[in-house]
Short mmCIF file of C-alpha atoms and ligand atoms in Angstrom, two decimals:
data_model
loop_
_atom_site.label_atom_id
_atom_site.label_comp_id
_atom_site.label_asym_id
_atom_site.label_seq_id
_atom_site.Cartn_x
_atom_site.Cartn_y
_atom_site.Cartn_z
CA UNK A 1 -0.08 0.24 0.14
CA UNK A 2 1.34 3.59 -1.22
CA UNK A 3 0.10 6.52 1.29
CA UNK A 4 0.10 9.59 -0.53
CA UNK A 5 -1.07 12.95 1.16
CA UNK A 6 -2.01 15.65 -0.75
CA UNK A 7 -3.39 18.94 -0.45
CA UNK A 8 -7.24 19.46 1.50
CA UNK A 9 -7.49 22.39 -0.29
CA UNK A 10 -5.52 25.62 -1.83
CA UNK A 11 -3.86 26.68 -5.27
CA UNK A 12 -2.86 22.78 -5.89
CA UNK A 13 -6.44 21.24 -5.32
CA UNK A 14 -7.85 20.99 -8.27
CA UNK A 15 -4.85 19.76 -10.47
CA UNK A 16 -3.70 17.24 -7.96
CA UNK A 17 -7.30 15.89 -7.60
CA UNK A 18 -7.31 15.83 -11.73
CA UNK A 19 -4.01 13.62 -12.05
CA UNK A 20 -5.31 11.11 -9.51
CA UNK A 21 -8.43 10.78 -11.96
CA UNK A 22 -6.28 10.37 -14.70
CA UNK A 23 -4.03 7.42 -13.32
CA UNK A 24 -6.90 5.44 -13.12
CA UNK A 25 -8.20 7.12 -8.84
CA UNK A 26 -12.04 7.58 -9.02
CA UNK A 27 -11.37 10.46 -6.29
CA UNK A 28 -14.08 12.84 -5.61
CA UNK A 29 -13.37 16.55 -4.73
CA UNK A 30 -16.11 16.91 -3.23
CA UNK A 31 -15.67 14.75 -0.30
CA UNK A 32 -11.90 15.30 1.62
CA UNK A 33 -12.49 13.33 4.65
CA UNK A 34 -8.58 12.47 5.96
CA UNK A 35 -8.47 9.24 3.81
CA UNK A 36 -9.48 6.76 1.21
CA UNK A 37 -8.53 3.95 0.13
CA UNK A 38 -9.37 2.38 -3.66
CA UNK A 39 -9.37 -1.19 -4.85
CA UNK A 40 -8.07 -0.40 -8.25
CA UNK A 41 -4.65 0.09 -7.10
CA UNK A 42 -3.37 -0.64 -3.93
CA UNK A 43 -3.15 3.39 -2.63
CA UNK A 44 -4.52 5.27 0.62
CA UNK A 45 -4.85 8.94 -0.01
CA UNK A 46 -4.84 11.56 2.76
CA UNK A 47 -5.84 15.46 2.53
CA UNK A 48 -3.46 17.05 4.67
CA UNK A 49 -2.85 20.61 4.98
CA UNK A 50 0.08 21.85 2.75
CA UNK A 51 2.49 22.45 5.47
CA UNK A 52 2.53 19.46 6.96
CA UNK A 53 3.11 17.46 3.93
CA UNK A 54 7.16 17.50 3.55
CA UNK A 55 7.52 16.14 7.09
CA UNK A 56 4.66 13.38 6.67
CA UNK A 57 6.62 12.14 3.89
CA UNK A 58 9.98 12.59 5.45
CA UNK A 59 9.35 11.21 8.75
CA UNK A 60 6.94 8.16 6.83
CA UNK A 61 3.40 9.01 8.00
CA UNK A 62 2.98 8.91 5.02
CA UNK A 63 5.39 7.93 1.22
CA UNK A 64 4.89 10.29 -1.23
CA UNK A 65 3.28 13.57 -0.86
CA UNK A 66 2.11 16.40 -3.81
CA UNK A 67 3.09 19.56 -2.52
CA UNK A 68 4.48 23.03 -4.28
CA UNK A 69 8.38 22.94 -4.21
CA UNK A 70 8.46 25.93 -2.25
CA UNK A 71 7.64 24.32 0.66
CA UNK A 72 9.72 21.12 0.21
CA UNK A 73 12.49 23.79 -0.05
CA UNK A 74 11.36 26.34 2.82
CA UNK A 75 10.85 22.71 5.51
CA UNK A 76 14.21 21.40 4.97
CA UNK A 77 13.16 18.36 5.38
CA UNK A 78 14.88 14.93 3.47
CA UNK A 79 13.02 13.88 0.99
CA UNK A 80 13.08 12.59 -2.27
CA UNK A 81 12.11 14.73 -4.67
CA UNK A 82 10.58 12.79 -7.75
CA UNK A 83 9.16 15.01 -10.51
CA UNK A 84 7.87 17.99 -11.38
CA UNK A 85 4.40 17.37 -12.08
CA UNK A 86 4.49 21.00 -14.11
CA UNK A 87 1.03 22.37 -12.43
CA UNK A 88 0.53 25.47 -10.19
CA UNK A 89 3.68 27.18 -11.29
CA UNK A 90 3.89 29.91 -9.51
CA UNK A 91 7.63 32.11 -8.20
CA UNK A 92 8.20 33.17 -4.43
CA UNK A 93 9.73 37.11 -4.64
CA UNK A 94 10.88 39.71 -3.43
CA UNK A 95 8.64 43.20 -3.77
CA UNK A 96 8.01 46.72 -2.45
CA UNK A 97 5.89 49.51 -1.55
CA UNK A 98 5.58 51.23 -5.06
CA UNK A 99 7.42 54.34 -3.87
CA UNK A 100 10.35 52.19 -2.11
CA UNK A 101 11.60 50.42 -5.62
CA UNK A 102 14.12 48.20 -5.39
CA UNK A 103 16.86 48.25 -8.28
CA UNK A 104 19.46 46.24 -7.29
CA UNK A 105 20.29 43.22 -4.21
CA UNK A 106 22.18 46.03 -2.19
CA UNK A 107 19.26 48.34 -1.35
CA UNK A 108 18.05 45.22 0.91
CA UNK A 109 21.11 45.95 3.04
CA UNK A 110 19.45 47.41 6.79
CA UNK A 111 15.55 46.61 5.96
CA UNK A 112 13.17 44.83 7.09
CA UNK A 113 11.67 42.26 4.96
CA UNK A 114 8.64 39.87 6.01
CA UNK A 115 7.72 36.16 5.05
CA UNK A 116 6.57 32.95 5.47
CA UNK A 117 9.51 31.30 4.12
CA UNK A 118 12.54 32.42 6.42
CA UNK A 119 14.46 30.13 5.85
CA UNK A 120 14.86 30.51 2.23
CA UNK A 121 15.18 34.13 2.69
CA UNK A 122 18.12 33.45 5.05
CA UNK A 123 19.96 31.21 3.09
CA UNK A 124 19.13 34.23 -0.44
CA UNK A 125 19.98 36.45 1.84
CA UNK A 126 23.56 34.82 3.80
CA UNK A 127 24.40 33.26 -0.43
CA UNK A 128 24.51 37.18 -1.52
CA UNK A 129 26.52 38.56 1.68
CA UNK A 130 22.82 40.89 2.26
CA UNK A 131 22.01 41.68 6.22
CA UNK A 132 17.98 42.16 6.96
CA UNK A 133 16.05 41.43 9.62
CA UNK A 134 13.26 38.94 8.90
CA UNK A 135 9.78 39.43 10.06
CA UNK A 136 8.01 35.95 10.03
CA UNK A 137 4.35 35.82 9.31
CA UNK A 138 2.22 33.15 8.59
CA UNK A 139 -0.29 34.57 6.04
CA UNK A 140 -1.10 38.04 4.24
CA UNK A 141 2.87 38.86 3.92
CA UNK A 142 1.48 41.15 1.16
CA UNK A 143 -0.08 43.75 3.85
CA UNK A 144 3.12 44.22 5.79
CA UNK A 145 4.35 47.01 4.29
CA UNK A 146 1.13 48.87 4.27
CA UNK A 147 1.27 47.99 8.65
CA UNK A 148 4.74 49.59 9.15
CA UNK A 149 5.92 46.14 10.37
CA UNK A 150 8.20 45.60 6.94
CA UNK A 151 9.55 47.26 3.98
CA UNK A 152 9.66 44.59 1.82
CA UNK A 153 7.95 41.12 1.20
CA UNK A 154 8.99 37.77 -0.24
CA UNK A 155 5.63 35.84 -1.30
CA UNK A 156 4.54 33.86 -3.72
CA UNK A 157 3.53 35.33 -6.95
CA UNK A 158 1.57 33.28 -9.85
CA UNK A 159 -0.93 36.13 -11.62
CA UNK A 160 0.40 39.30 -9.92
CA UNK A 161 -2.91 40.55 -8.74
CA UNK A 162 -2.11 40.14 -4.85
CA UNK A 163 0.80 42.15 -5.29
CA UNK A 164 -1.12 45.08 -7.94
CA UNK A 165 -3.57 45.37 -5.22
CA UNK A 166 -1.94 46.06 -2.27
CA UNK A 167 0.55 48.68 -4.48
CA UNK A 168 3.59 45.95 -4.37
CA UNK A 169 5.81 46.00 -6.82
CA UNK A 170 7.86 42.98 -7.46
CA UNK A 171 12.07 42.67 -8.14
CA UNK A 172 14.21 39.54 -7.61
CA UNK A 173 12.73 35.67 -8.00
CA UNK A 174 14.15 33.61 -5.24
CA UNK A 175 12.74 30.79 -6.62
CA UNK A 176 10.45 29.24 -9.40
CA UNK A 177 8.36 26.69 -7.82
CA UNK A 178 5.62 23.90 -9.18
CA UNK A 179 3.49 20.58 -7.64
CA UNK A 180 6.05 18.40 -7.23
CA UNK A 181 6.14 14.62 -6.39
CA UNK A 182 8.47 14.01 -2.86
CA UNK A 183 8.72 10.19 -1.40
CA UNK A 184 9.94 9.20 1.23
CA UNK A 185 13.69 7.54 1.04
CA UNK A 186 13.39 4.37 1.84
CA UNK A 187 10.23 3.72 -0.74
CA UNK A 188 11.92 4.82 -4.12
CA UNK A 189 13.52 0.95 -4.79
CA UNK A 190 9.84 -0.35 -4.14
CA UNK A 191 8.26 -2.23 -7.65
CA UNK A 192 5.08 -0.63 -6.41
CA UNK A 193 6.37 2.53 -5.85
CA UNK A 194 7.94 2.45 -10.02
CA UNK A 195 4.57 0.92 -11.11
CA UNK A 196 2.63 4.33 -9.29
CA UNK A 197 5.14 6.11 -11.20
CA UNK A 198 5.09 4.96 -14.31
CA UNK A 199 1.37 6.09 -14.24
CA UNK A 200 2.26 9.21 -12.75
CA UNK A 201 5.02 9.21 -15.96
CA UNK A 202 2.76 8.25 -18.55
CA UNK A 203 0.28 11.50 -18.07
CA UNK A 204 2.89 13.87 -17.31
CA UNK A 205 4.14 12.51 -20.73
CA UNK A 206 0.68 13.08 -22.39
CA UNK A 207 0.21 16.62 -20.99
CA UNK A 208 3.20 17.60 -22.68
CA UNK A 209 2.41 15.89 -26.25
CA UNK A 210 -0.41 16.43 -29.06
CA UNK A 211 -0.75 13.98 -31.75
CA UNK A 212 -0.45 15.55 -34.93
CA UNK A 213 -2.26 14.25 -38.24
CA UNK A 214 -2.13 15.64 -41.89
CA UNK A 215 -2.43 15.57 -45.07
CA UNK A 216 0.46 16.28 -47.52
CA UNK A 217 2.37 15.62 -51.12
CA UNK A 218 4.45 12.77 -50.99
CA UNK A 219 7.68 14.42 -52.50
CA UNK A 220 7.51 16.94 -49.11
CA UNK A 221 7.75 13.76 -47.10
CA UNK A 222 11.29 13.97 -45.98
CA UNK A 223 10.74 17.82 -45.31
CA UNK A 224 7.52 17.45 -42.89
CA UNK A 225 9.28 14.07 -41.45
CA UNK A 226 12.56 16.72 -40.40
CA UNK A 227 10.56 18.86 -38.41
CA UNK A 228 8.18 16.03 -36.90
CA UNK A 229 10.82 14.52 -34.39
CA UNK A 230 7.54 12.31 -33.53
CA UNK A 231 7.92 8.57 -30.96
CA UNK A 232 10.92 6.73 -33.61
CA UNK A 233 10.09 9.03 -36.73
CA UNK A 234 7.21 9.87 -37.99
CA UNK A 235 4.04 7.24 -39.87
CA UNK A 236 3.80 7.71 -43.98
CA UNK A 237 0.47 6.22 -45.24
CA UNK A 238 -0.57 6.23 -49.16
CA UNK A 239 -3.84 7.91 -49.60
CA UNK A 240 -5.97 6.94 -51.94
CA UNK A 241 -5.37 10.48 -53.91
CA UNK A 242 -2.67 9.72 -56.18
CA UNK A 243 1.04 11.20 -54.87
CA UNK A 244 -0.46 12.04 -51.41
CA UNK A 245 -0.36 10.28 -48.13
CA UNK A 246 -1.25 11.11 -43.93
CA UNK A 247 1.42 11.40 -41.90
CA UNK A 248 1.22 10.93 -38.33
CA UNK A 249 3.21 12.14 -35.49
CA UNK A 250 3.80 13.00 -31.87
CA UNK A 251 5.10 16.45 -31.22
CA UNK A 252 5.81 18.45 -28.02
CA UNK A 253 2.53 20.81 -26.71
CA UNK A 254 5.07 23.45 -27.03
CA UNK A 255 5.08 25.65 -29.84
CA UNK A 256 3.31 23.95 -31.86
CA UNK A 257 1.73 27.09 -33.34
CA UNK A 258 4.86 27.49 -34.58
CA UNK A 259 4.81 24.11 -36.33
CA UNK A 260 1.68 24.70 -37.87
CA UNK A 261 2.83 27.38 -39.58
CA UNK A 262 5.73 25.98 -40.97
CA UNK A 263 4.38 23.01 -41.80
CA UNK A 264 1.22 24.37 -43.49
CA UNK A 265 4.30 26.58 -45.49
CA UNK A 266 5.34 22.99 -46.86
CA UNK A 267 1.49 22.35 -48.40
CA UNK A 268 0.42 20.25 -45.34
CA UNK A 269 -4.06 20.07 -45.40
CA UNK A 270 -6.37 18.67 -43.18
CA UNK A 271 -3.99 19.31 -40.80
CA UNK A 272 -5.96 17.77 -37.10
CA UNK A 273 -3.93 18.23 -33.55
CA UNK A 274 -5.57 15.68 -31.33
CA UNK A 275 -4.68 15.21 -27.35
CA UNK A 276 -3.12 12.56 -25.43
CA UNK A 277 -4.44 10.36 -22.46
CA UNK A 278 -1.62 8.66 -21.72
CA UNK A 279 2.20 7.79 -22.89
CA UNK A 280 4.66 5.52 -22.69
CA UNK A 281 7.52 6.33 -23.42
C1 PRP B 301 -0.14 33.11 -2.54
C2 PRP B 301 0.52 34.50 -1.82
C3 PRP B 301 -0.39 35.77 -2.35
C4 PRP B 301 -0.85 34.78 -3.66
C5 PRP B 301 -0.58 34.85 -4.58
O1 PRP B 301 -0.84 33.28 -1.30
O2 PRP B 301 0.67 34.64 -0.44
O3 PRP B 301 -1.15 35.90 -1.31
O4 PRP B 301 -1.34 33.21 -3.34
O5 PRP B 301 -1.06 35.26 -5.49
P1 PRP B 301 -1.40 35.90 -7.24
O6 PRP B 301 -0.34 35.89 -7.52
O7 PRP B 301 -2.21 35.25 -7.73
O8 PRP B 301 -2.19 36.90 -6.50
P2 PRP B 301 -2.28 31.88 -1.31
O9 PRP B 301 -3.15 31.50 -2.33
O10 PRP B 301 -0.75 30.45 -1.34
O11 PRP B 301 -2.87 31.25 0.40
P3 PRP B 301 -1.68 30.90 0.94
O12 PRP B 301 -1.75 33.11 1.43
O13 PRP B 301 -2.76 31.60 2.97
O14 PRP B 301 -0.36 30.62 2.16
ZN1 ZN B 302 -1.21 34.13 0.38
#
């Protein structure tokens, strides 16, 4: 049995539920009672406070966890970082009121910084030989300058609207973060964990991929195939129309609009782009 800890509410919640569903775990977002188990796969899901997940994984209360990389690094817990999951992307950044814009790192010297990430901030200050006071607060960091608690904040930024609402300007980024899969060090070699990871990887890879189908004149095959790395090489199938073929390939979801524009220049027609549900490398 693998015990997995996930966030019970908050920024990772929806996508985490979606990920578990897509690996065949019929979990529901509407019932987040502490613990769930499933006959489909020997997995037990625990809904937890996200701050607790790294230490629960470290101590073996749960075997694996899905949590923001920011919390894993801040916690300094000894866990294996297994995969970046590609969702809940955000950054941990410094910001200050509009009237006091941070232009240079030396502007930090002598100032006070409000944050919920004291360990990461301390590390950053030390690395850059800066001297500041750190005010550790557990929430609503963005109001610290307006109530006179600190001149600078270091907090998570996603859309940036919290900063704007509070009259703050982002300056330096300490960390780029996203949801990650972490595991207890003793678990990673087990057979059950590799079965779990096979499923996770199939979904991660599928999200990064699209299935492309197009028709093209036969004499364009070499040029078009050169643009489509695919898994091995694209599949080329003759069409009933003489000298025309259908080309099938798996392509990266990134930059695929540019790819379509290029393909059209090489006389590709009837281009279809389909989502990939699961992909095994
Ligand atoms: C983070 C952060 C900001 C907000 C930034 O809080 O502390 O308040 O998100 O997001 P935005 O750039 O899209 O406005 P979070 O939602 O994680 O909750 P918390 O502050 O209670 O931890
Ligand atoms: Zn917040």
